[in-house]
Short mmCIF file of C-alpha atoms and ligand atoms in Angstrom, two decimals:
data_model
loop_
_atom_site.label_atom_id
_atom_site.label_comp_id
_atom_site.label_asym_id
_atom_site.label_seq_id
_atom_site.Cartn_x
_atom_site.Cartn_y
_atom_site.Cartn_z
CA UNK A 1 -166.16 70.07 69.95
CA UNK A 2 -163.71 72.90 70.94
CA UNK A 3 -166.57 75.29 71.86
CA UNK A 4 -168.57 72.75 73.73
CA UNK A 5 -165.73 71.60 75.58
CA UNK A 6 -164.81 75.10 76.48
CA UNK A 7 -168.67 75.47 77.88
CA UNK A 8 -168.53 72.15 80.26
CA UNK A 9 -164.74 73.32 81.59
CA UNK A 10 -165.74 76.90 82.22
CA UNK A 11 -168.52 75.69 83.99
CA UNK A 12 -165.98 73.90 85.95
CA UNK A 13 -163.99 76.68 86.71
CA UNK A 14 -161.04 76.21 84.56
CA UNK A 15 -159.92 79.24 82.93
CA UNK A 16 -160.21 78.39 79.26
CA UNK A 17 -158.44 79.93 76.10
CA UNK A 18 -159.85 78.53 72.75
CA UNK A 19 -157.45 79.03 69.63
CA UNK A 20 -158.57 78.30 66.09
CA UNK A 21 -156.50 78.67 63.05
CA UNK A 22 -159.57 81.01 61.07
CA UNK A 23 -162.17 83.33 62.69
CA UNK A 24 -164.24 80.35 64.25
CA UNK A 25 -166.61 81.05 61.26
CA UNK A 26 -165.53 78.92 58.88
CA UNK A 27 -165.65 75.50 60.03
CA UNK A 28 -167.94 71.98 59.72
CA UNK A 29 -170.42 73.06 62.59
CA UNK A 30 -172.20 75.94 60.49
CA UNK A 31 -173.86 74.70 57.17
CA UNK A 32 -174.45 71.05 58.53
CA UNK A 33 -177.44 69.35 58.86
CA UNK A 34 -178.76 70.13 62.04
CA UNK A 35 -179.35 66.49 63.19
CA UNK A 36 -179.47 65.88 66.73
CA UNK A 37 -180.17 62.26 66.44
CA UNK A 38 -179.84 58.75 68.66
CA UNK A 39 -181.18 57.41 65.35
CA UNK A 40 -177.58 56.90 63.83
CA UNK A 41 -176.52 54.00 65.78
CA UNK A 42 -175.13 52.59 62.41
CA UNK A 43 -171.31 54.10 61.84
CA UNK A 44 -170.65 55.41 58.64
CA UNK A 45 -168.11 51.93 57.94
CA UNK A 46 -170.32 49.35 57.01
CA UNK A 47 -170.29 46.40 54.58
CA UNK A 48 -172.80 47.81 52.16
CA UNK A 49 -171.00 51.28 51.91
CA UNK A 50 -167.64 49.71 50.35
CA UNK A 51 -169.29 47.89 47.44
CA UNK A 52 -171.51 50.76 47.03
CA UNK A 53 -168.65 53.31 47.02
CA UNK A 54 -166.74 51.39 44.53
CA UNK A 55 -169.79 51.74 42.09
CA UNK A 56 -170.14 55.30 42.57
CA UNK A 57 -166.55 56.35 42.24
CA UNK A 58 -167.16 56.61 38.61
CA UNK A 59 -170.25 58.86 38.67
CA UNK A 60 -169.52 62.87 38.80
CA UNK A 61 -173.13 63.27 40.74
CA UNK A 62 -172.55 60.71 43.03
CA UNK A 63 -172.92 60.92 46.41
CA UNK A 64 -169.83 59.04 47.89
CA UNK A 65 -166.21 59.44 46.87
CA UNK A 66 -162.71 59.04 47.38
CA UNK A 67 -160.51 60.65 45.22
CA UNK A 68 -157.87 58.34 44.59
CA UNK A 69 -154.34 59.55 45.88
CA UNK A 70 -151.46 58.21 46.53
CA UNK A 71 -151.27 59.26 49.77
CA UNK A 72 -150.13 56.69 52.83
CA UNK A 73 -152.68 58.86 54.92
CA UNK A 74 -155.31 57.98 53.11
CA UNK A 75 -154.30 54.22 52.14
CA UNK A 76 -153.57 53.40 55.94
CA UNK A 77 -157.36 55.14 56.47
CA UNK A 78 -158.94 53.17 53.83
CA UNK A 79 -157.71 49.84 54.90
CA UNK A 80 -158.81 50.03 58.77
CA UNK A 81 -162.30 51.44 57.57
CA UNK A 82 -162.45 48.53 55.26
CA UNK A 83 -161.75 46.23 58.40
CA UNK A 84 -164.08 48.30 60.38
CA UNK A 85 -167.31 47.69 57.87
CA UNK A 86 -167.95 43.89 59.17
CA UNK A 87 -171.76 43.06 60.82
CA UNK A 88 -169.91 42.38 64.03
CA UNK A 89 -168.11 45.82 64.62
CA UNK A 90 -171.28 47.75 63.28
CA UNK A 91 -173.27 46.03 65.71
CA UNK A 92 -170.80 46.77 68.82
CA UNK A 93 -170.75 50.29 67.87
CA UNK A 94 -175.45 50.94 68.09
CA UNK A 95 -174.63 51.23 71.95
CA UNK A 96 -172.17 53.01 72.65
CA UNK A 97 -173.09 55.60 69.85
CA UNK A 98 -176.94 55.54 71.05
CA UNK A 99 -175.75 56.39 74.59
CA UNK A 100 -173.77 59.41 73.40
CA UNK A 101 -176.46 60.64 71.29
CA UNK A 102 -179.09 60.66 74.08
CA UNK A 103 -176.62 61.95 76.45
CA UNK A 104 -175.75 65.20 74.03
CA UNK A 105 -179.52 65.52 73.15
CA UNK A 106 -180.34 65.78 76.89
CA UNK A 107 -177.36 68.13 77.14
CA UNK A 108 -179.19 70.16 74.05
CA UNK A 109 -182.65 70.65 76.42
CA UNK A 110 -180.53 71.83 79.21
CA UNK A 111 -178.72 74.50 77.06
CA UNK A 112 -182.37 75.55 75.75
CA UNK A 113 -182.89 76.75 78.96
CA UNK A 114 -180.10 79.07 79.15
CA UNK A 115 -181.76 82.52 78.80
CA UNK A 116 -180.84 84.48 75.61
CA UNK A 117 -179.41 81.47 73.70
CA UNK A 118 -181.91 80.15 70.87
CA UNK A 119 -180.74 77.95 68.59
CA UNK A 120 -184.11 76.95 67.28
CA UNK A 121 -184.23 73.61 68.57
CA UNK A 122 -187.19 71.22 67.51
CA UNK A 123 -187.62 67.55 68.90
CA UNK A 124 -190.14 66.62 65.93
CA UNK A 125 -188.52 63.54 64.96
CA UNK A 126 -186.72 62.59 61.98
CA UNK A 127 -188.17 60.94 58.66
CA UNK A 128 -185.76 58.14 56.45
CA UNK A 129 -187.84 58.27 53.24
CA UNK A 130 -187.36 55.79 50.73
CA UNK A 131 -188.80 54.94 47.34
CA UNK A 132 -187.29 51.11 47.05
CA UNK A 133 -188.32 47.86 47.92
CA UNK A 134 -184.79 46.59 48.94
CA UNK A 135 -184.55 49.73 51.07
CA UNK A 136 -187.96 48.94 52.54
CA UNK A 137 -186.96 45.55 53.71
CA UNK A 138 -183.88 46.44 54.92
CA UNK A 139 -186.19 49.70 57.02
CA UNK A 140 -187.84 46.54 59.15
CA UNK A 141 -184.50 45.31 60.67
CA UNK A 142 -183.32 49.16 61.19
CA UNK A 143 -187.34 49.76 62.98
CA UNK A 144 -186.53 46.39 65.14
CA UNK A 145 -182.99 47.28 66.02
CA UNK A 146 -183.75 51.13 67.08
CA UNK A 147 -186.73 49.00 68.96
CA UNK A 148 -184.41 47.15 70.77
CA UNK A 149 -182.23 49.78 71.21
CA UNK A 150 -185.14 51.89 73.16
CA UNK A 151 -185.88 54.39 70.67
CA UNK A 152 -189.09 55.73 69.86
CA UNK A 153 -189.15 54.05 66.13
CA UNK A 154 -191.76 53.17 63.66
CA UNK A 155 -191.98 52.17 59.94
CA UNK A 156 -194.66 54.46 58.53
CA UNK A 157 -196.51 52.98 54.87
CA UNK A 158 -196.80 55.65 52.10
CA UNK A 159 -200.03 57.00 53.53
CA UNK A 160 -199.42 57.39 57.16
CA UNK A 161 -196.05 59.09 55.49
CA UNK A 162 -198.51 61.54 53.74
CA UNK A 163 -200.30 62.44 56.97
CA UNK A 164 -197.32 63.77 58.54
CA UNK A 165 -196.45 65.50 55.16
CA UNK A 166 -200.29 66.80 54.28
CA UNK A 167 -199.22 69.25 51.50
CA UNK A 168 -196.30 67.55 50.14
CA UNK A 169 -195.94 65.75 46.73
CA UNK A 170 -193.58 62.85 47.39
CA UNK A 171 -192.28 59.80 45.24
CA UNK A 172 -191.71 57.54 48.17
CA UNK A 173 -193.39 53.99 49.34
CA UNK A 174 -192.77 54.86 52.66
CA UNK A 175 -190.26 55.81 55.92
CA UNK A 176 -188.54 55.00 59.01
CA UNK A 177 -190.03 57.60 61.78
CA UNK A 178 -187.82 58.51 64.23
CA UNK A 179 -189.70 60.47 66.78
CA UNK A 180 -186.67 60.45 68.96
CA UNK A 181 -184.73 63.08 66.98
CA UNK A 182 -184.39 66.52 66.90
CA UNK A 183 -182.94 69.17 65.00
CA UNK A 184 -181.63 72.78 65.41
CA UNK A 185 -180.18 75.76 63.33
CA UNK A 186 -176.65 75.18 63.45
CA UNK A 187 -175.56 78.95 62.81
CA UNK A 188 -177.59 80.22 65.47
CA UNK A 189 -175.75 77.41 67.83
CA UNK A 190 -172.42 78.27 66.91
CA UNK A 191 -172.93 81.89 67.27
CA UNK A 192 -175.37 81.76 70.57
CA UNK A 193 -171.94 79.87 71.90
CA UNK A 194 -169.67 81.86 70.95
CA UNK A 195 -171.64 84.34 72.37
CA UNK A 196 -172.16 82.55 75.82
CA UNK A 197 -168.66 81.63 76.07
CA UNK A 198 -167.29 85.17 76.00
CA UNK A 199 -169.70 86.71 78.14
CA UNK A 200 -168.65 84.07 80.77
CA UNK A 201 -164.83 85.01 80.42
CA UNK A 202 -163.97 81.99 77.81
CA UNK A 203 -161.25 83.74 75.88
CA UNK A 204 -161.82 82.94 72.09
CA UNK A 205 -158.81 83.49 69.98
CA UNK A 206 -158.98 83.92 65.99
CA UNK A 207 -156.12 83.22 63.58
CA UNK A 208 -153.66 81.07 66.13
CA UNK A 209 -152.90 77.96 64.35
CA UNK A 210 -151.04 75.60 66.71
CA UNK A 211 -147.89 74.72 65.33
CA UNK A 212 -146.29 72.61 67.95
CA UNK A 213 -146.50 71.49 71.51
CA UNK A 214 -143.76 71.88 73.92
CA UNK A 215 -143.12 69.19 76.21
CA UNK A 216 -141.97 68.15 79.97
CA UNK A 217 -141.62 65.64 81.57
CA UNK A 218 -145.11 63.50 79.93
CA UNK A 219 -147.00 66.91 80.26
CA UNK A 220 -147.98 69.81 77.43
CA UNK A 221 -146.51 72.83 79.40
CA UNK A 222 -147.45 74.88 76.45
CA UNK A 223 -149.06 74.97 73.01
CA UNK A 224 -146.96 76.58 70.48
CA UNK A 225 -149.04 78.90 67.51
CA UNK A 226 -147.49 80.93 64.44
CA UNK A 227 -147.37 83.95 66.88
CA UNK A 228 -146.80 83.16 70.40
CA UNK A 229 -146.94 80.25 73.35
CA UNK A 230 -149.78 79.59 75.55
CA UNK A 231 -149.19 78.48 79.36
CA UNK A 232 -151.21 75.13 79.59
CA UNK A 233 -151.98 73.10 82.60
CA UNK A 234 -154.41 70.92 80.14
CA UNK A 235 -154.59 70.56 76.35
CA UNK A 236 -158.26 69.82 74.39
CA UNK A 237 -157.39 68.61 70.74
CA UNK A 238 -160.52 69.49 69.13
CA UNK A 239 -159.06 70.38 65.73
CA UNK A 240 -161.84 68.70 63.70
CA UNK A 241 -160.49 67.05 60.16
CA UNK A 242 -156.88 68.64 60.46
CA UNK A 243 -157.02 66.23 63.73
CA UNK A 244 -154.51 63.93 62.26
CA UNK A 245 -151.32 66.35 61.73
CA UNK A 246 -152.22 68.21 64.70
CA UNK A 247 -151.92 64.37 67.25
CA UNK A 248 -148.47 63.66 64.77
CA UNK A 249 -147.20 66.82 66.70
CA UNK A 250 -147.72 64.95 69.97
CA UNK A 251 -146.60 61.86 68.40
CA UNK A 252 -150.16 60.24 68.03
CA UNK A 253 -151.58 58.49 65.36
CA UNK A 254 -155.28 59.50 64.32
CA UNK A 255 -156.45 58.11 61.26
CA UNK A 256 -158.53 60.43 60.20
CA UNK A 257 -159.70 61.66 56.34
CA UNK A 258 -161.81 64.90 55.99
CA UNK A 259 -165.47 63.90 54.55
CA UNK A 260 -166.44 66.99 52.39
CA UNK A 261 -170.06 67.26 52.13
CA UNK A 262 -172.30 70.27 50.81
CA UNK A 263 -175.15 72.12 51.48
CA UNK A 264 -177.51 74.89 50.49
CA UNK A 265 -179.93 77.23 52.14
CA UNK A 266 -182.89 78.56 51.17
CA UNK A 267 -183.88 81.61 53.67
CA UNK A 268 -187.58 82.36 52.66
CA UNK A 269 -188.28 78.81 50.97
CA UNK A 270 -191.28 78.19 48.87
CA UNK A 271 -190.57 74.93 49.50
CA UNK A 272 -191.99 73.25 53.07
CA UNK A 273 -191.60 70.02 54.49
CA UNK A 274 -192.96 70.14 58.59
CA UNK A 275 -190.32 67.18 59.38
CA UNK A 276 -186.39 66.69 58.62
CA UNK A 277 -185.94 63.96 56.37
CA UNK A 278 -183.15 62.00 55.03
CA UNK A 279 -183.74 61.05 51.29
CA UNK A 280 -182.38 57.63 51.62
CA UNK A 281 -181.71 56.21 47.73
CA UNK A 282 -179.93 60.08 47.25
CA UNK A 283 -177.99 60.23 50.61
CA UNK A 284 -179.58 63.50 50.67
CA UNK A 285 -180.76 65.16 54.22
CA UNK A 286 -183.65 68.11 54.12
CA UNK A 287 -184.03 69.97 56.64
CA UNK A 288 -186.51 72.85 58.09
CA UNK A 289 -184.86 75.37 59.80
CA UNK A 290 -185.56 78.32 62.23
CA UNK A 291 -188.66 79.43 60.79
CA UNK A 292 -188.99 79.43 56.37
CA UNK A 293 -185.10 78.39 56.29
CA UNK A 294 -184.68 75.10 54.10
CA UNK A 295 -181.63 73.31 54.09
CA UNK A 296 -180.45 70.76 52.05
CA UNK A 297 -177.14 68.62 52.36
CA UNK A 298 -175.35 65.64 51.34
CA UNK A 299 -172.32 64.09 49.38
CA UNK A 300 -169.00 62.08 50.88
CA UNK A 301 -166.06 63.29 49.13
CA UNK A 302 -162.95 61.94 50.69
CA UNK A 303 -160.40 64.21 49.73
CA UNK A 304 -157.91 66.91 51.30
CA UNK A 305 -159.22 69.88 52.53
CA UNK A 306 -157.18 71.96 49.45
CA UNK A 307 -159.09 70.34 46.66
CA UNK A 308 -161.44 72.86 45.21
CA UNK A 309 -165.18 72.58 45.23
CA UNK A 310 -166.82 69.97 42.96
CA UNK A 311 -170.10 71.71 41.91
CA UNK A 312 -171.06 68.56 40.11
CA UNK A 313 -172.05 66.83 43.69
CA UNK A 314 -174.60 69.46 44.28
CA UNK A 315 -176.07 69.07 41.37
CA UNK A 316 -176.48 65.38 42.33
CA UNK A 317 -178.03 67.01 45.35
CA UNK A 318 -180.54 69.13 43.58
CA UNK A 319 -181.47 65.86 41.50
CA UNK A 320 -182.15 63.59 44.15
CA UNK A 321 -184.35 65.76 45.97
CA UNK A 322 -186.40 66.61 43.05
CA UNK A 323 -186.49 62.69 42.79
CA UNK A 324 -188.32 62.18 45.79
CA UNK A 325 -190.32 65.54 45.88
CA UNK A 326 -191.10 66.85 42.24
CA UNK A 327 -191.97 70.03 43.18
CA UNK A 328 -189.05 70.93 44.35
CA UNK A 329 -187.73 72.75 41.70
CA UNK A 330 -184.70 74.46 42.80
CA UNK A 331 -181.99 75.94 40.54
CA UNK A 332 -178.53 75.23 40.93
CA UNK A 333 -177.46 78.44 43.06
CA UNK A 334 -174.55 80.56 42.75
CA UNK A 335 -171.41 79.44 43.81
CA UNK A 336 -170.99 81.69 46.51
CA UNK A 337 -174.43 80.95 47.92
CA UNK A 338 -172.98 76.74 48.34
CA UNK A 339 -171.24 76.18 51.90
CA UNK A 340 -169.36 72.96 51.81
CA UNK A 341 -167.24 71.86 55.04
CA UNK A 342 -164.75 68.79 56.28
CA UNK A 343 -166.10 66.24 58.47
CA UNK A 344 -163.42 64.78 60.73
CA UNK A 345 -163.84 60.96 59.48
CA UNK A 346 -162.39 58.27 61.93
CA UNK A 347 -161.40 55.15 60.43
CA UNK A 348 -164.71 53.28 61.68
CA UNK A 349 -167.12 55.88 62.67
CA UNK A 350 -166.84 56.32 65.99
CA UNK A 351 -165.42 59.56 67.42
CA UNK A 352 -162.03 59.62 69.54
CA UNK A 353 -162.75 60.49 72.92
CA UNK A 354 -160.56 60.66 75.70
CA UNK A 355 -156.50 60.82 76.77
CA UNK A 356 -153.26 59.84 74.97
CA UNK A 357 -151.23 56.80 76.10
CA UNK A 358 -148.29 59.62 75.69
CA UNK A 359 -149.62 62.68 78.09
CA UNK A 360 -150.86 63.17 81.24
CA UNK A 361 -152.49 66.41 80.33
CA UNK A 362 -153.98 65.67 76.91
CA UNK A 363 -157.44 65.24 75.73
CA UNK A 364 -159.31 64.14 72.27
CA UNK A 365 -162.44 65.10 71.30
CA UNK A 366 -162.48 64.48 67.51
CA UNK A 367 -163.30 61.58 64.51
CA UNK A 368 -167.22 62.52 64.76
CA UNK A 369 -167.50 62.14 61.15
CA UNK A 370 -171.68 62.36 60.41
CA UNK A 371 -172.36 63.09 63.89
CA UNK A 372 -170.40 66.22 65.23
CA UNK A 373 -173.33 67.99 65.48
CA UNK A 374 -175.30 65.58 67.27
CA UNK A 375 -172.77 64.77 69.53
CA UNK A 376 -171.44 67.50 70.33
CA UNK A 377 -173.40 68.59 73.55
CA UNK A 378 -172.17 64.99 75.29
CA UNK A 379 -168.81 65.35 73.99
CA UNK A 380 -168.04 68.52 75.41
CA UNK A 381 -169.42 67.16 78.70
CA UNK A 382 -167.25 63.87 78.43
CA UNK A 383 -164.37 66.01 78.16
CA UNK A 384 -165.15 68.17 81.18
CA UNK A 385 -165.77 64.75 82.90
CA UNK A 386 -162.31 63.05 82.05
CA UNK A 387 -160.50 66.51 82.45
CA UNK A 388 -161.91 66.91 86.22
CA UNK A 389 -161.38 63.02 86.79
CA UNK A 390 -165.01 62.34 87.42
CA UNK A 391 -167.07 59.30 86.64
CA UNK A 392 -167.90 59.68 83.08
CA UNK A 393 -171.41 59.61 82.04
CA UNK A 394 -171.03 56.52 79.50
CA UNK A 395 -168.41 53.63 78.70
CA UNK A 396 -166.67 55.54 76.51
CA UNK A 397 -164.15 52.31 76.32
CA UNK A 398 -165.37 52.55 72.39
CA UNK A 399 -164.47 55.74 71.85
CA UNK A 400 -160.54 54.84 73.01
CA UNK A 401 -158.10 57.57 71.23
CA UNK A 402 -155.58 54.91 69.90
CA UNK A 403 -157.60 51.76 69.84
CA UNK A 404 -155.71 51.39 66.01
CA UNK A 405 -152.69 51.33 67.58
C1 LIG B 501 -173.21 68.40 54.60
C2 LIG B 501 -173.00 68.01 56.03
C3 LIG B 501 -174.09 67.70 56.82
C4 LIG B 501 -173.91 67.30 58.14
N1 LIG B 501 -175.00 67.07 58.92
C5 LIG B 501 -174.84 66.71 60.22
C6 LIG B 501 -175.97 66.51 61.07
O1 LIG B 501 -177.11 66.70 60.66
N2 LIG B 501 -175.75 66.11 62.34
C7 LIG B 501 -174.50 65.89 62.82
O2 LIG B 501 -174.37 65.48 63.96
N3 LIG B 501 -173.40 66.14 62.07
C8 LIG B 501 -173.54 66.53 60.79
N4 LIG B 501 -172.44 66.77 60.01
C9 LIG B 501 -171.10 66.54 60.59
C10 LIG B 501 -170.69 67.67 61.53
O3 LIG B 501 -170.89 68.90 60.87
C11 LIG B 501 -169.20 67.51 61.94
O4 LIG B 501 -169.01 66.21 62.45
C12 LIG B 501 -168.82 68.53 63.01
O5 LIG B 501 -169.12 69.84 62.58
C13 LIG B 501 -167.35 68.42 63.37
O6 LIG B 501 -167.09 69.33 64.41
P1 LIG B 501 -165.61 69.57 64.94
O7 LIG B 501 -165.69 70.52 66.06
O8 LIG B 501 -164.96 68.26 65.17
O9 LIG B 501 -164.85 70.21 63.68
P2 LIG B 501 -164.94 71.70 63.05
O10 LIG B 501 -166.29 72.29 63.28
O11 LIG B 501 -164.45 71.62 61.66
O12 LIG B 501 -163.93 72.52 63.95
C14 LIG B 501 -162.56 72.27 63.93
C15 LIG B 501 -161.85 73.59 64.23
O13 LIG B 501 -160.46 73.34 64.45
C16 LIG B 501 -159.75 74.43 63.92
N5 LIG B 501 -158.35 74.01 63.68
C17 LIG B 501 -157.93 73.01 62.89
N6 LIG B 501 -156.59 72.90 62.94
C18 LIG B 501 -156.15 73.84 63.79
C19 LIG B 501 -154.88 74.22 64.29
N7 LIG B 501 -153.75 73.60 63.90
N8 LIG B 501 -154.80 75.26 65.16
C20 LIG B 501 -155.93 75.91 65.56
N9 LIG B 501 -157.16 75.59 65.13
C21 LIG B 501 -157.28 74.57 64.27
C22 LIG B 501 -160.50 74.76 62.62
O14 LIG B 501 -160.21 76.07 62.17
C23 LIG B 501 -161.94 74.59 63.08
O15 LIG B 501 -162.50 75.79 63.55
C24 LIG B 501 -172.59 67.19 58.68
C25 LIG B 501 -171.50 67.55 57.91
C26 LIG B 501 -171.68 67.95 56.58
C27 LIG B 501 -170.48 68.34 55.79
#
């Protein structure tokens, strides 16, 4: 989010300074996914995820958890996502989250053009495999709303799956296509930006946590690190899952959680798929990468961002995608080879975009939980919208910083 902003604003000719509290190398936008994809017009707060995550909170392998804490963070969190995961709210949320999603994936095309920046992007589609009847039913109402929605969506029976997958052994009765995703490498993003951003005089600064804000009059005059203060005529919070103590120092609530999820990478894989594919009974995602890469990712962990690895959930990982494809025999890899990162989790799935009631010079751009990736393109551009006080490109009325009050 920080990065993308930073390309929209430079573009607008403000003179931008990013700061980030590591080496911009170890964040949630490197071993992700890839997923660039209007197919996630469901939030991550629905009804079915509660009940389901109260099952699995006993299972090691699982792929959803929260660790239980006595924490008033986390408490306050877990109540407005519980009021969040009604039919209503995840129905109100398909549009505005579609019309972000396309707008960021148009956004993507336009950066492909950009000479010398490859970040392997494919538009191939997406594949939601499943091996269930109940999942299968439930695939017809998710084919009719992306129809109505205007995606390009189809339900594909286990045979017209295995034509799009010729070589593949799969244990699956069939799949939701989604031929209006894409996918990209996110490494090669994140550095191609980087990249991009310096060479256009975007001044990237490593190991400057903010500390503090100092404050006139309504406005951020300057942001405070653990070594110095920064002049600032406007403030982007873009600080990802540590979101929520960085708005307390501008006297903001955020609930936000960081979602840990894993993921692991196989550089020359044996193993080929020609489509991404989410794994739907496992919650895992598979994706092919920039060239023979193979990527595979999953697990929900709510939990602070000091609790140490649980190698367990990869395992659970490794077993549900040799669930679905058999011959997918892959070892459990060395610890050191397993990236895991923090996604910023709002309390109902929807990012927070936009100003604080508070500041005339501040704005959000966090709370993408699953979908920072995707929309990241059309976030940064949002930003760059509301900053400049243009129209903005969407409602983002949704999106609304402190809609919990
Ligand atoms: C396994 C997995 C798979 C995923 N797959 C997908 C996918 O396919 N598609 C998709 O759209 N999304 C996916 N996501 C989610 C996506 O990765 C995140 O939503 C996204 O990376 C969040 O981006 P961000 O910029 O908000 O946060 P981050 O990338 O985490 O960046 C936040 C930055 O803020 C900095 N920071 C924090 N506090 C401070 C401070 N006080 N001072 C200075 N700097 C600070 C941090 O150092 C960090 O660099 C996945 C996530 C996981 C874990």
């Amino acid at each position: 989010m920080g990065l993308s902003s930073a390309f929209y604003l430079n573009q607008a000719g403000w003179q931008v300074t990013v700061l980030d509290k590591d080496d911009f190398l170890n964040n949630c936008s490197y071993g992700n996914a890839g997923y660039v994809c209007p197919s996630h017009f469901i939030p991550m707060a629905t009804p079915g995820i509660v009940k389901q995550g109260l099952k699995w909170m006993l299972n090691a392998q699982s792929p959803f958890y929260v660790q239980p804490r006595l924490n008033r963070a986390l408490i306050d969190w877990g109540l407005k996502f519980m009021r969040s995961a009604t039919p209503e709210k995840v129905e109100a949320a398909a549009v505005p989250l579609r019309d972000i999603a396309v707008i960021s994936q148009h956004e993507y095309e336009q950066w492909t053009k950009i000479p010398a920046f490859d970040f392997s992007y494919e538009h191939k589609g997406l594949l939601e495999i499943f091996q269930t009847a109940k999942v299968a039913a439930h695939s017809v109402h998710t084919v009719e709303k992306g129809k109505e929605l205007g995606l390009d969506v189809d339900l594909l029976s286990r045979e017209e799956l295995q034509l799009l997958e010729p070589g593949l052994k799969m244990n699956a009765q069939g799949a939701v296509f989604f031929r209006c995703d894409a996918h990209l490498y996110p490494n090669k993003l994140m550095k191609g930006l980087i990249a991009l951003l310096q060479q256009r005089g975007v001044q990237l600064v490593p190991n400057e946590e903010v500390v503090n804000f100092e404050k006139q009059e309504g406005r951020i005059s300057k942001v405070i690190t653990r070594n110095q203060a920064y002049d600032a005529d406007y403030v982007v919070v873009a600080t990802g899952s540590w979101s929520r103590e960085v708005a307390l120092m501008l006297q903001t609530k955020l609930p936000l959680v960081p979602g840990r999820g894993y993921s692991i990478t196989l550089e020359n894989s044996p193993y080929k798929i020609n489509h991404p594919a989410i794994l739907v009974e496992g919650r895992t995602a598979v994706t092919p990468m920039d060239g023979n890469k193979i990527r595979f990712g999953g697990t929900m962990e709510i939990t602070s961002t000091n609790t140490p690895p649980r190698m367990n959930r990869v395992q659970g990982i490794l077993n549900a995608v040799k669930r679905f494809f058999p011959e997918f025999d892959i070892p459990m890899p060395d610890p050191k080879n397993i990236w895991y990162g923090y996604r910023p989790c709002s309390a109902d799935g929807l990012p927070y975009i936009g100003r604080t009631k508070k500041w005339k010079n501040v704005v959000v751009a966090t709370g993408h939980s699953m979908l920072g990736l995707s929309l990241g393109a059309g976030t940064g551009k949002i930003v760059s919208e509301i900053v400049n006080e243009q129209p903005v490109s969407m409602n983002i009325a949704p999106f609304e910083v402190e809609r919990f009050g």
